Amino acid sequence: MTGYYSINAILTDSQKLPCTFDLTVPHLGYLEGNPGAPIKSGTKLELPLWLAEMLAVSNNGSGSTVLTLDMPPALSGRVLNALKADPKTLDLRSLAPHFYGLGSRMLELFEEDEVGEVLGETFKKRAKEIADHAHNPRGALGEGAEFLRGLDEEERQLFRAAHESAKAVRTWMAELKTT
Amino acid sequence: MALPLPPGLTPSEVAFLCEMELVTVIPRQRLESLQLLGGTTPALIPPYRNNIPLWLALLLKKQRRANISPPPWLTQNSLQAILDFENEHSSTFSPPPRLPPTSSSTSSISPISPPFLPSSTVDAPADALPYHWLELAEILLEAAPDDFEDADLVRRLCRDLRETRMSKLRAGVDVLEAGGGVQMNGVGGMEVAEGRSFITGVIDGLRKISASKEQARRERESDERENGYPGTQEEDEDML
């Protein structure tokens, strides 16, 4: 993502990932709620992306990693199949508030060409729908409310941008009439 | 980062630029030529029509000292023809007016960009929408509705045209790729201002999604450059 101080990047990195510890690590038990105790190898935990990434890529000298990452449930095969079938019906926000941010971070860690393609297609199809809703003033209240609630954070910004620019043109036209 | 305005021009800025366009007026009173920073305006002598900048024409119109004659493309027949064209061709916009033939002797200074082309005077081509069509139409319909033959019909056609073209612009994201672009020939200034933030937003989003793929491709390419072509490297190993 962009920028050290970008709030969206920070929130994206704080989303949880499922991961499995490969080693027994002493004094790390507070991660699963019993401080002081060691964390056993094979423990499954949900860790924030920034922490899990550091632990997964760090090298402790013996060649093995501290933990292995799994794909988050928001990018599971079931979700991808649903996105392939119809991108517009899914509530991305309930899957992950920063769905595309999470997706692109996962693509940095895993080589999953298919996920990238599905995400790109989904983004394009939904962007078109967003534009239609943004230009249609009834959209926010009427039949589109369900879809708009399911937008992830980036799509919300897109909606806001499209809506603001349409509104600016309408305001200009209204000002013409008053002066 | 935290600029109060989005990048690009706001609608009122676009409209301000549009006021530099030349329009044709039919004066009702004499007006001597004015020495202005932007050049000298022609002397207005009724009933001969002349071309003056839109802002001056609006001023004279407001003072009832001139009538504005709408450009030929801003008439019912032309707009209907252009609207038909837009509906027939679902993927392209109606083409912009052709550039005037440039004479070779003055080619270095011949005006080729919108505010310096006589695209909104009575001599303008009737079959194409110039760059500032939407702004000019809105302003003229507001300031001088009595100079149109049927202002309401023209207004309705303009609105239809705008809707059709905006929906095409939005549909353009279908063909977008992270590094690609939309064909935007013939799109007017106000339409660009309106569509800018959405289209750039979509491109940014797509670029973020495919950033890692792009990164991998770059690394592969630079590897190949450093090691020579992948094929030659194997040959080298064989020779060793």
Tab-separated table of C-alpha atoms in Angstrom:
chain	number	residue	atom	x	y	z
A	1	MET	CA	0.000	0.000	0.000
A	2	THR	CA	1.055	3.594	0.027
A	3	GLY	CA	2.752	5.645	2.643
A	4	TYR	CA	4.050	5.015	6.140
A	5	TYR	CA	1.360	7.190	7.693
A	6	SER	CA	-1.496	5.952	5.536
A	7	ILE	CA	-4.337	5.007	7.868
A	8	ASN	CA	-5.698	2.579	5.316
A	9	ALA	CA	-2.371	0.780	5.062
A	10	ILE	CA	-2.162	0.483	8.841
A	11	LEU	CA	-5.714	-0.846	9.114
A	12	THR	CA	-5.064	-3.267	6.277
A	13	ASP	CA	-2.020	-4.618	8.084
A	14	SER	CA	-3.961	-5.102	11.290
A	15	GLN	CA	-6.361	-7.599	9.743
A	16	LYS	CA	-6.028	-11.096	11.155
A	17	LEU	CA	-4.491	-14.041	9.357
A	18	PRO	CA	-4.710	-17.677	10.379
A	19	CYS	CA	-1.262	-19.159	10.983
A	20	THR	CA	0.309	-22.272	12.480
A	21	PHE	CA	3.420	-22.261	14.658
A	22	ASP	CA	6.128	-24.631	13.444
A	23	LEU	CA	8.338	-24.244	16.506
A	24	THR	CA	7.826	-24.106	20.214
A	25	VAL	CA	8.607	-20.548	21.219
A	26	PRO	CA	9.209	-19.768	24.895
A	27	HIS	CA	7.484	-16.812	26.553
A	28	LEU	CA	5.207	-16.164	23.604
A	29	GLY	CA	2.137	-17.610	25.288
A	30	TYR	CA	0.570	-14.211	25.801
A	31	LEU	CA	-0.396	-14.332	22.149
A	32	GLU	CA	-2.924	-17.040	22.960
A	33	GLY	CA	-3.876	-15.692	26.349
A	34	ASN	CA	-1.658	-17.424	28.928
A	35	PRO	CA	1.322	-15.172	29.587
A	36	GLY	CA	4.622	-16.680	30.656
A	37	ALA	CA	3.989	-20.076	29.132
A	38	PRO	CA	5.678	-21.165	25.912
A	39	ILE	CA	3.686	-21.402	22.723
A	40	LYS	CA	3.658	-24.988	21.453
A	41	SER	CA	4.552	-26.010	17.949
A	42	GLY	CA	1.440	-26.775	15.943
A	43	THR	CA	-0.644	-24.111	17.671
A	44	LYS	CA	-3.115	-22.413	15.364
A	45	LEU	CA	-3.575	-18.707	15.987
A	46	GLU	CA	-5.028	-15.633	14.350
A	47	LEU	CA	-2.331	-12.980	14.185
A	48	PRO	CA	-2.399	-9.521	12.634
A	49	LEU	CA	-0.911	-9.378	9.187
A	50	TRP	CA	2.114	-7.264	10.117
A	51	LEU	CA	3.189	-9.618	12.912
A	52	ALA	CA	2.458	-12.829	11.061
A	53	GLU	CA	4.359	-11.616	8.023
A	54	MET	CA	7.495	-10.787	10.038
A	55	LEU	CA	7.417	-14.144	11.826
A	56	ALA	CA	6.805	-16.043	8.609
A	57	VAL	CA	9.624	-14.500	6.611
A	58	SER	CA	12.175	-14.213	9.435
A	59	ASN	CA	14.955	-16.750	9.449
A	60	ASN	CA	16.156	-18.183	12.745
A	61	GLY	CA	19.314	-19.750	11.398
A	62	SER	CA	18.206	-23.362	11.426
A	63	GLY	CA	16.481	-23.026	8.075
A	64	SER	CA	12.949	-23.493	9.378
A	65	THR	CA	10.477	-20.680	9.877
A	66	VAL	CA	8.667	-19.792	13.080
A	67	LEU	CA	5.219	-20.192	11.598
A	68	THR	CA	3.402	-20.876	8.346
A	69	LEU	CA	0.685	-18.648	6.960
A	70	ASP	CA	-2.636	-19.781	5.590
A	71	MET	CA	-4.949	-17.963	3.243
A	72	PRO	CA	-7.441	-15.886	5.259
A	73	PRO	CA	-11.070	-17.062	5.088
A	74	ALA	CA	-11.929	-13.886	3.126
A	75	LEU	CA	-9.888	-15.278	0.217
A	76	SER	CA	-10.882	-18.918	0.524
A	77	GLY	CA	-11.896	-20.933	-2.493
A	78	ARG	CA	-15.561	-20.625	-1.594
A	79	VAL	CA	-15.389	-16.820	-1.689
A	80	LEU	CA	-13.413	-16.830	-4.926
A	81	ASN	CA	-15.974	-19.092	-6.560
A	82	ALA	CA	-18.760	-16.796	-5.438
A	83	LEU	CA	-16.866	-13.812	-6.840
A	84	LYS	CA	-16.404	-15.600	-10.143
A	85	ALA	CA	-20.120	-16.360	-10.312
A	86	ASP	CA	-21.419	-12.907	-9.454
A	87	PRO	CA	-19.189	-10.208	-7.971
A	88	LYS	CA	-22.063	-7.868	-7.215
A	89	THR	CA	-23.948	-9.911	-4.652
A	90	LEU	CA	-21.151	-10.436	-2.154
A	91	ASP	CA	-20.822	-8.396	1.015
A	92	LEU	CA	-17.075	-7.737	0.923
A	93	ARG	CA	-17.205	-5.576	4.003
A	94	SER	CA	-18.289	-8.432	6.209
A	95	LEU	CA	-15.496	-10.598	4.798
A	96	ALA	CA	-12.786	-8.014	5.391
A	97	PRO	CA	-13.114	-4.239	5.784
A	98	HIS	CA	-10.065	-3.749	3.575
A	99	PHE	CA	-10.739	-6.615	1.225
A	100	TYR	CA	-8.631	-5.526	-1.741
A	101	GLY	CA	-5.825	-4.316	0.511
A	102	LEU	CA	-5.742	-7.713	2.179
A	103	GLY	CA	-5.876	-9.378	-1.218
A	104	SER	CA	-2.956	-7.462	-2.627
A	105	ARG	CA	-0.896	-8.052	0.533
A	106	MET	CA	-1.591	-11.772	0.283
A	107	LEU	CA	-0.555	-11.719	-3.359
A	108	GLU	CA	2.783	-10.305	-2.245
A	109	LEU	CA	3.261	-13.311	0.032
A	110	PHE	CA	1.714	-16.087	-2.050
A	111	GLU	CA	2.060	-16.700	-5.737
A	112	GLU	CA	-1.604	-17.028	-6.654
A	113	ASP	CA	-2.192	-15.752	-10.167
A	114	GLU	CA	-5.791	-16.886	-10.101
A	115	VAL	CA	-6.608	-14.867	-6.992
A	116	GLY	CA	-5.136	-11.777	-8.623
A	117	GLU	CA	-7.203	-12.241	-11.741
A	118	VAL	CA	-10.422	-12.819	-9.824
A	119	LEU	CA	-9.786	-9.758	-7.669
A	120	GLY	CA	-9.109	-7.577	-10.707
A	121	GLU	CA	-12.259	-8.729	-12.485
A	122	THR	CA	-14.319	-8.270	-9.336
A	123	PHE	CA	-12.987	-4.770	-8.791
A	124	LYS	CA	-13.795	-3.746	-12.354
A	125	LYS	CA	-17.326	-5.170	-12.339
A	126	ARG	CA	-18.129	-3.657	-8.979
A	127	ALA	CA	-16.583	-0.315	-9.933
A	128	LYS	CA	-19.055	-0.044	-12.783
A	129	GLU	CA	-21.929	-0.745	-10.436
A	130	ILE	CA	-20.542	1.794	-7.952
A	131	ALA	CA	-20.405	4.465	-10.644
A	132	ASP	CA	-24.020	3.850	-11.557
A	133	HIS	CA	-25.085	4.171	-7.952
A	134	ALA	CA	-22.951	7.271	-7.410
A	135	HIS	CA	-24.528	9.073	-10.348
A	136	ASN	CA	-28.019	8.056	-9.473
A	137	PRO	CA	-29.159	10.207	-6.553
A	138	ARG	CA	-31.776	7.666	-5.454
A	139	GLY	CA	-29.112	4.982	-5.152
A	140	ALA	CA	-28.138	5.592	-1.554
A	141	LEU	CA	-31.679	5.150	-0.277
A	142	GLY	CA	-33.395	2.845	-2.716
A	143	GLU	CA	-32.657	-0.583	-4.078
A	144	GLY	CA	-28.880	-0.121	-4.056
A	145	ALA	CA	-28.549	0.230	-0.288
A	146	GLU	CA	-27.802	-3.456	0.168
A	147	PHE	CA	-24.948	-3.361	-2.347
A	148	LEU	CA	-23.514	-0.112	-0.994
A	149	ARG	CA	-23.386	-1.473	2.545
A	150	GLY	CA	-21.211	-4.319	1.297
A	151	LEU	CA	-18.504	-2.106	-0.213
A	152	ASP	CA	-15.023	-2.423	1.211
A	153	GLU	CA	-13.073	0.661	2.279
A	154	GLU	CA	-11.405	1.285	-1.060
A	155	GLU	CA	-14.677	0.944	-2.929
A	156	ARG	CA	-16.243	3.407	-0.529
A	157	GLN	CA	-13.595	5.952	-1.419
A	158	LEU	CA	-14.292	5.306	-5.080
A	159	PHE	CA	-17.995	5.808	-4.498
A	160	ARG	CA	-17.319	9.018	-2.625
A	161	ALA	CA	-15.053	10.337	-5.391
A	162	ALA	CA	-17.561	9.559	-8.127
A	163	HIS	CA	-20.400	10.999	-6.104
A	164	GLU	CA	-18.517	14.197	-5.235
A	165	SER	CA	-17.562	14.930	-8.836
A	166	ALA	CA	-21.116	14.379	-10.066
A	167	LYS	CA	-22.350	16.601	-7.275
A	168	ALA	CA	-19.828	19.322	-8.156
A	169	VAL	CA	-21.141	19.462	-11.723
A	170	ARG	CA	-24.743	19.576	-10.504
A	171	THR	CA	-23.852	22.365	-8.065
A	172	TRP	CA	-22.221	24.342	-10.841
A	173	MET	CA	-25.321	24.002	-13.002
A	174	ALA	CA	-27.527	25.111	-10.120
A	175	GLU	CA	-25.277	28.110	-9.485
A	176	LEU	CA	-25.622	29.150	-13.118
A	177	LYS	CA	-29.338	29.463	-12.603
A	178	THR	CA	-29.114	31.588	-9.491
A	179	THR	CA	-26.614	34.145	-10.820
B	1	MET	CA	-1.881	14.611	0.368
B	2	ALA	CA	-4.415	16.686	2.232
B	3	LEU	CA	-5.280	19.179	-0.471
B	4	PRO	CA	-8.834	20.456	-0.051
B	5	LEU	CA	-9.536	20.007	-3.756
B	6	PRO	CA	-9.250	16.793	-5.746
B	7	PRO	CA	-6.678	16.804	-8.550
B	8	GLY	CA	-7.781	18.351	-11.796
B	9	LEU	CA	-10.088	21.243	-12.500
B	10	THR	CA	-13.361	21.874	-10.711
B	11	PRO	CA	-16.487	22.463	-12.809
B	12	SER	CA	-16.412	26.214	-12.216
B	13	GLU	CA	-12.781	26.357	-13.349
B	14	VAL	CA	-13.666	24.508	-16.533
B	15	ALA	CA	-16.536	26.920	-17.092
B	16	PHE	CA	-14.175	29.833	-16.524
B	17	LEU	CA	-11.867	28.528	-19.236
B	18	CYS	CA	-14.874	28.086	-21.489
B	19	GLU	CA	-15.637	31.810	-21.236
B	20	MET	CA	-12.597	32.468	-23.409
B	21	GLU	CA	-14.321	30.790	-26.376
B	22	LEU	CA	-15.360	33.071	-29.183
B	23	VAL	CA	-19.079	33.351	-29.850
B	24	THR	CA	-20.969	35.291	-32.460
B	25	VAL	CA	-23.109	38.221	-31.348
B	26	ILE	CA	-25.498	40.501	-33.163
B	27	PRO	CA	-25.006	43.898	-31.503
B	28	ARG	CA	-27.880	46.244	-30.833
B	29	GLN	CA	-25.700	49.194	-29.953
B	30	ARG	CA	-22.393	50.462	-31.219
B	31	LEU	CA	-19.364	49.488	-29.190
B	32	GLU	CA	-15.905	50.701	-30.097
B	33	SER	CA	-13.140	48.134	-30.105
B	34	LEU	CA	-11.677	47.502	-26.651
B	35	GLN	CA	-7.992	47.208	-25.884
B	36	LEU	CA	-7.780	44.206	-23.561
B	37	LEU	CA	-4.948	42.063	-22.281
B	38	GLY	CA	-6.286	39.138	-24.245
B	39	GLY	CA	-6.248	41.144	-27.459
B	40	THR	CA	-8.363	43.750	-29.154
B	41	THR	CA	-12.068	43.076	-29.550
B	42	PRO	CA	-13.595	44.015	-32.881
B	43	ALA	CA	-15.748	47.148	-33.070
B	44	LEU	CA	-19.404	46.188	-32.833
B	45	ILE	CA	-21.645	47.997	-35.293
B	46	PRO	CA	-25.291	46.970	-35.579
B	47	PRO	CA	-26.547	45.043	-37.425
B	48	TYR	CA	-23.294	43.348	-38.440
B	49	ARG	CA	-22.468	40.291	-36.407
B	50	ASN	CA	-19.032	39.729	-34.987
B	51	ASN	CA	-17.073	37.288	-32.868
B	52	ILE	CA	-16.225	38.219	-29.301
B	53	PRO	CA	-15.256	36.198	-26.215
B	54	LEU	CA	-18.082	34.515	-24.369
B	55	TRP	CA	-17.606	36.499	-21.134
B	56	LEU	CA	-18.020	39.784	-22.987
B	57	ALA	CA	-20.976	38.455	-24.908
B	58	LEU	CA	-22.656	37.420	-21.639
B	59	LEU	CA	-22.066	40.882	-20.228
B	60	LEU	CA	-23.549	42.598	-23.276
B	61	LYS	CA	-26.438	40.164	-23.298
B	62	LYS	CA	-27.205	40.937	-19.687
B	63	GLN	CA	-27.227	44.660	-20.500
B	64	ARG	CA	-29.448	43.984	-23.512
B	65	ARG	CA	-26.876	45.434	-25.848
B	66	ALA	CA	-26.416	42.325	-27.990
B	67	ASN	CA	-27.990	39.032	-28.960
B	68	ILE	CA	-25.949	35.841	-29.026
B	69	SER	CA	-26.435	33.577	-32.014
B	70	PRO	CA	-25.957	29.976	-30.934
B	71	PRO	CA	-23.305	27.892	-32.754
B	72	PRO	CA	-24.640	25.594	-35.485
B	73	TRP	CA	-24.023	22.413	-33.498
B	74	LEU	CA	-26.277	23.714	-30.724
B	75	THR	CA	-29.453	23.276	-32.733
B	76	GLN	CA	-32.124	20.641	-32.681
B	77	ASN	CA	-31.106	18.940	-35.931
B	78	SER	CA	-27.381	18.732	-35.162
B	79	LEU	CA	-27.866	17.554	-31.603
B	80	GLN	CA	-30.368	14.923	-32.721
B	81	ALA	CA	-27.923	13.658	-35.367
B	82	ILE	CA	-25.079	13.512	-32.859
B	83	LEU	CA	-27.305	11.763	-30.327
B	84	ASP	CA	-28.256	9.174	-32.949
B	85	PHE	CA	-24.579	8.638	-33.687
B	86	GLU	CA	-23.835	8.149	-30.002
B	87	ASN	CA	-26.612	5.602	-29.649
B	88	GLU	CA	-25.509	3.663	-32.738
B	89	HIS	CA	-21.862	3.436	-31.708
B	90	SER	CA	-21.852	1.984	-28.248
B	91	SER	CA	-18.108	2.052	-27.669
B	92	THR	CA	-16.880	5.318	-29.211
B	93	PHE	CA	-17.782	8.943	-28.690
B	94	SER	CA	-18.804	11.190	-31.537
B	95	PRO	CA	-15.592	12.609	-33.016
B	96	PRO	CA	-14.396	16.120	-32.155
B	97	PRO	CA	-14.527	18.779	-34.880
B	98	ARG	CA	-11.807	18.508	-37.483
B	99	LEU	CA	-8.873	20.832	-37.072
B	100	PRO	CA	-8.744	23.626	-39.614
B	101	PRO	CA	-6.134	23.089	-42.326
B	102	THR	CA	-2.910	24.678	-41.159
B	103	SER	CA	-1.080	26.757	-43.688
B	104	SER	CA	2.573	25.858	-43.816
B	105	SER	CA	3.841	29.413	-43.388
B	106	THR	CA	2.089	30.013	-40.056
B	107	SER	CA	2.085	26.457	-38.770
B	108	SER	CA	4.303	27.293	-35.794
B	109	ILE	CA	1.781	29.728	-34.352
B	110	SER	CA	-1.470	28.457	-35.814
B	111	PRO	CA	-3.956	27.860	-32.998
B	112	ILE	CA	-4.814	24.197	-32.564
B	113	SER	CA	-6.172	23.956	-29.025
B	114	PRO	CA	-9.766	24.645	-27.942
B	115	PRO	CA	-9.904	28.230	-26.681
B	116	PHE	CA	-8.248	29.534	-29.840
B	117	LEU	CA	-10.354	27.647	-32.351
B	118	PRO	CA	-13.539	29.273	-33.604
B	119	SER	CA	-15.495	26.161	-32.593
B	120	SER	CA	-18.514	27.976	-31.157
B	121	THR	CA	-19.087	30.788	-33.632
B	122	VAL	CA	-21.694	30.623	-36.375
B	123	ASP	CA	-18.998	29.318	-38.763
B	124	ALA	CA	-18.279	26.280	-36.618
B	125	PRO	CA	-18.939	22.821	-38.092
B	126	ALA	CA	-22.460	21.658	-37.311
B	127	ASP	CA	-21.759	17.947	-37.076
B	128	ALA	CA	-19.361	17.719	-34.145
B	129	LEU	CA	-19.255	18.670	-30.491
B	130	PRO	CA	-16.302	20.897	-29.562
B	131	TYR	CA	-14.284	20.499	-26.373
B	132	HIS	CA	-16.382	22.924	-24.316
B	133	TRP	CA	-19.763	21.821	-25.637
B	134	LEU	CA	-21.468	21.039	-22.344
B	135	GLU	CA	-20.335	24.180	-20.519
B	136	LEU	CA	-21.136	26.429	-23.457
B	137	ALA	CA	-24.554	24.892	-23.974
B	138	GLU	CA	-25.446	25.226	-20.296
B	139	ILE	CA	-24.242	28.817	-20.101
B	140	LEU	CA	-25.958	29.926	-23.304
B	141	LEU	CA	-29.206	28.181	-22.476
B	142	GLU	CA	-29.192	29.901	-19.128
B	143	ALA	CA	-28.129	33.376	-20.217
B	144	ALA	CA	-29.815	33.658	-23.588
B	145	PRO	CA	-32.733	31.225	-23.900
B	146	ASP	CA	-34.608	33.756	-26.063
B	147	ASP	CA	-31.918	33.542	-28.760
B	148	PHE	CA	-32.697	29.862	-29.390
B	149	GLU	CA	-35.470	28.681	-31.645
B	150	ASP	CA	-36.605	26.069	-29.190
B	151	ALA	CA	-34.580	26.339	-26.007
B	152	ASP	CA	-36.451	23.621	-24.135
B	153	LEU	CA	-35.916	21.051	-26.855
B	154	VAL	CA	-32.213	21.910	-27.133
B	155	ARG	CA	-31.896	21.673	-23.359
B	156	ARG	CA	-33.504	18.252	-23.360
B	157	LEU	CA	-31.263	17.001	-26.153
B	158	CYS	CA	-28.189	18.277	-24.319
B	159	ARG	CA	-29.266	16.427	-21.203
B	160	ASP	CA	-29.814	13.216	-23.180
B	161	LEU	CA	-26.417	13.573	-24.819
B	162	ARG	CA	-24.738	14.101	-21.485
B	163	GLU	CA	-26.404	11.056	-19.939
B	164	THR	CA	-25.496	8.854	-22.903
B	165	ARG	CA	-21.903	9.949	-22.966
B	166	MET	CA	-21.390	9.740	-19.208
B	167	SER	CA	-22.692	6.186	-19.133
B	168	LYS	CA	-20.260	5.327	-21.935
B	169	LEU	CA	-17.435	6.861	-19.957
B	170	ARG	CA	-18.387	4.766	-16.943
B	171	ALA	CA	-18.695	1.624	-19.027
B	172	GLY	CA	-15.142	2.288	-20.223
B	173	VAL	CA	-13.738	0.760	-17.024
B	174	ASP	CA	-14.559	-2.649	-18.463
B	175	VAL	CA	-11.631	-2.506	-20.827
B	176	LEU	CA	-9.292	-0.989	-18.252
B	177	GLU	CA	-6.201	-2.839	-17.204
B	178	ALA	CA	-3.657	-1.817	-14.607
B	179	GLY	CA	-1.502	-0.269	-17.300
B	180	GLY	CA	-4.174	0.402	-19.898
B	181	GLY	CA	-6.325	3.352	-20.784
B	182	VAL	CA	-9.754	4.314	-22.030
B	183	GLN	CA	-10.318	5.692	-25.487
B	184	MET	CA	-11.479	9.218	-24.742
B	185	ASN	CA	-11.394	10.947	-28.124
B	186	GLY	CA	-14.036	13.621	-28.349
B	187	VAL	CA	-14.773	13.789	-24.623
B	188	GLY	CA	-15.437	17.355	-23.496
B	189	GLY	CA	-13.764	19.353	-20.751
B	190	MET	CA	-16.621	19.155	-18.275
B	191	GLU	CA	-16.979	15.429	-18.851
B	192	VAL	CA	-13.293	14.917	-18.149
B	193	ALA	CA	-13.643	16.940	-14.958
B	194	GLU	CA	-16.597	14.821	-13.901
B	195	GLY	CA	-15.131	11.448	-14.750
B	196	ARG	CA	-11.567	12.071	-13.620
B	197	SER	CA	-11.708	11.050	-9.984
B	198	PHE	CA	-13.663	7.877	-10.682
B	199	ILE	CA	-11.496	6.670	-13.558
B	200	THR	CA	-8.214	7.416	-11.806
B	201	GLY	CA	-9.599	5.702	-8.708
B	202	VAL	CA	-10.339	2.545	-10.679
B	203	ILE	CA	-6.905	2.550	-12.290
B	204	ASP	CA	-5.235	3.028	-8.897
B	205	GLY	CA	-7.220	0.157	-7.435
B	206	LEU	CA	-6.359	-2.172	-10.294
B	207	ARG	CA	-2.714	-1.188	-10.044
B	208	LYS	CA	-2.618	-2.039	-6.354
B	209	ILE	CA	-4.161	-5.444	-6.983
B	210	SER	CA	-1.708	-6.353	-9.698
B	211	ALA	CA	1.276	-4.642	-8.040
B	212	SER	CA	2.831	-7.881	-6.842
B	213	LYS	CA	2.421	-9.499	-10.246
B	214	GLU	CA	4.068	-6.490	-11.832
B	215	GLN	CA	6.867	-6.670	-9.260
B	216	ALA	CA	7.466	-10.336	-10.021
B	217	ARG	CA	7.555	-9.621	-13.737
B	218	ARG	CA	10.077	-6.815	-13.241
B	219	GLU	CA	12.316	-9.006	-11.114
B	220	ARG	CA	12.178	-11.777	-13.671
B	221	GLU	CA	13.089	-9.362	-16.428
B	222	SER	CA	15.979	-7.832	-14.534
B	223	ASP	CA	17.218	-11.346	-13.685
B	224	GLU	CA	17.116	-12.217	-17.325
B	225	ARG	CA	19.001	-9.063	-18.191
B	226	GLU	CA	21.708	-9.767	-15.641
B	227	ASN	CA	22.157	-13.421	-16.472
B	228	GLY	CA	21.680	-13.031	-20.180
B	229	TYR	CA	18.830	-15.033	-21.675
B	230	PRO	CA	17.686	-18.049	-19.701
B	231	GLY	CA	18.699	-20.355	-22.513
B	232	THR	CA	22.270	-19.114	-22.742
B	233	GLN	CA	22.849	-19.563	-19.059
B	234	GLU	CA	22.228	-23.291	-19.257
B	235	GLU	CA	24.656	-23.567	-22.112
B	236	ASP	CA	27.294	-21.868	-20.009
B	237	GLU	CA	26.777	-24.404	-17.242
B	238	ASP	CA	27.079	-27.221	-19.726
B	239	MET	CA	30.377	-25.847	-20.918
B	240	LEU	CA	31.729	-25.635	-17.387
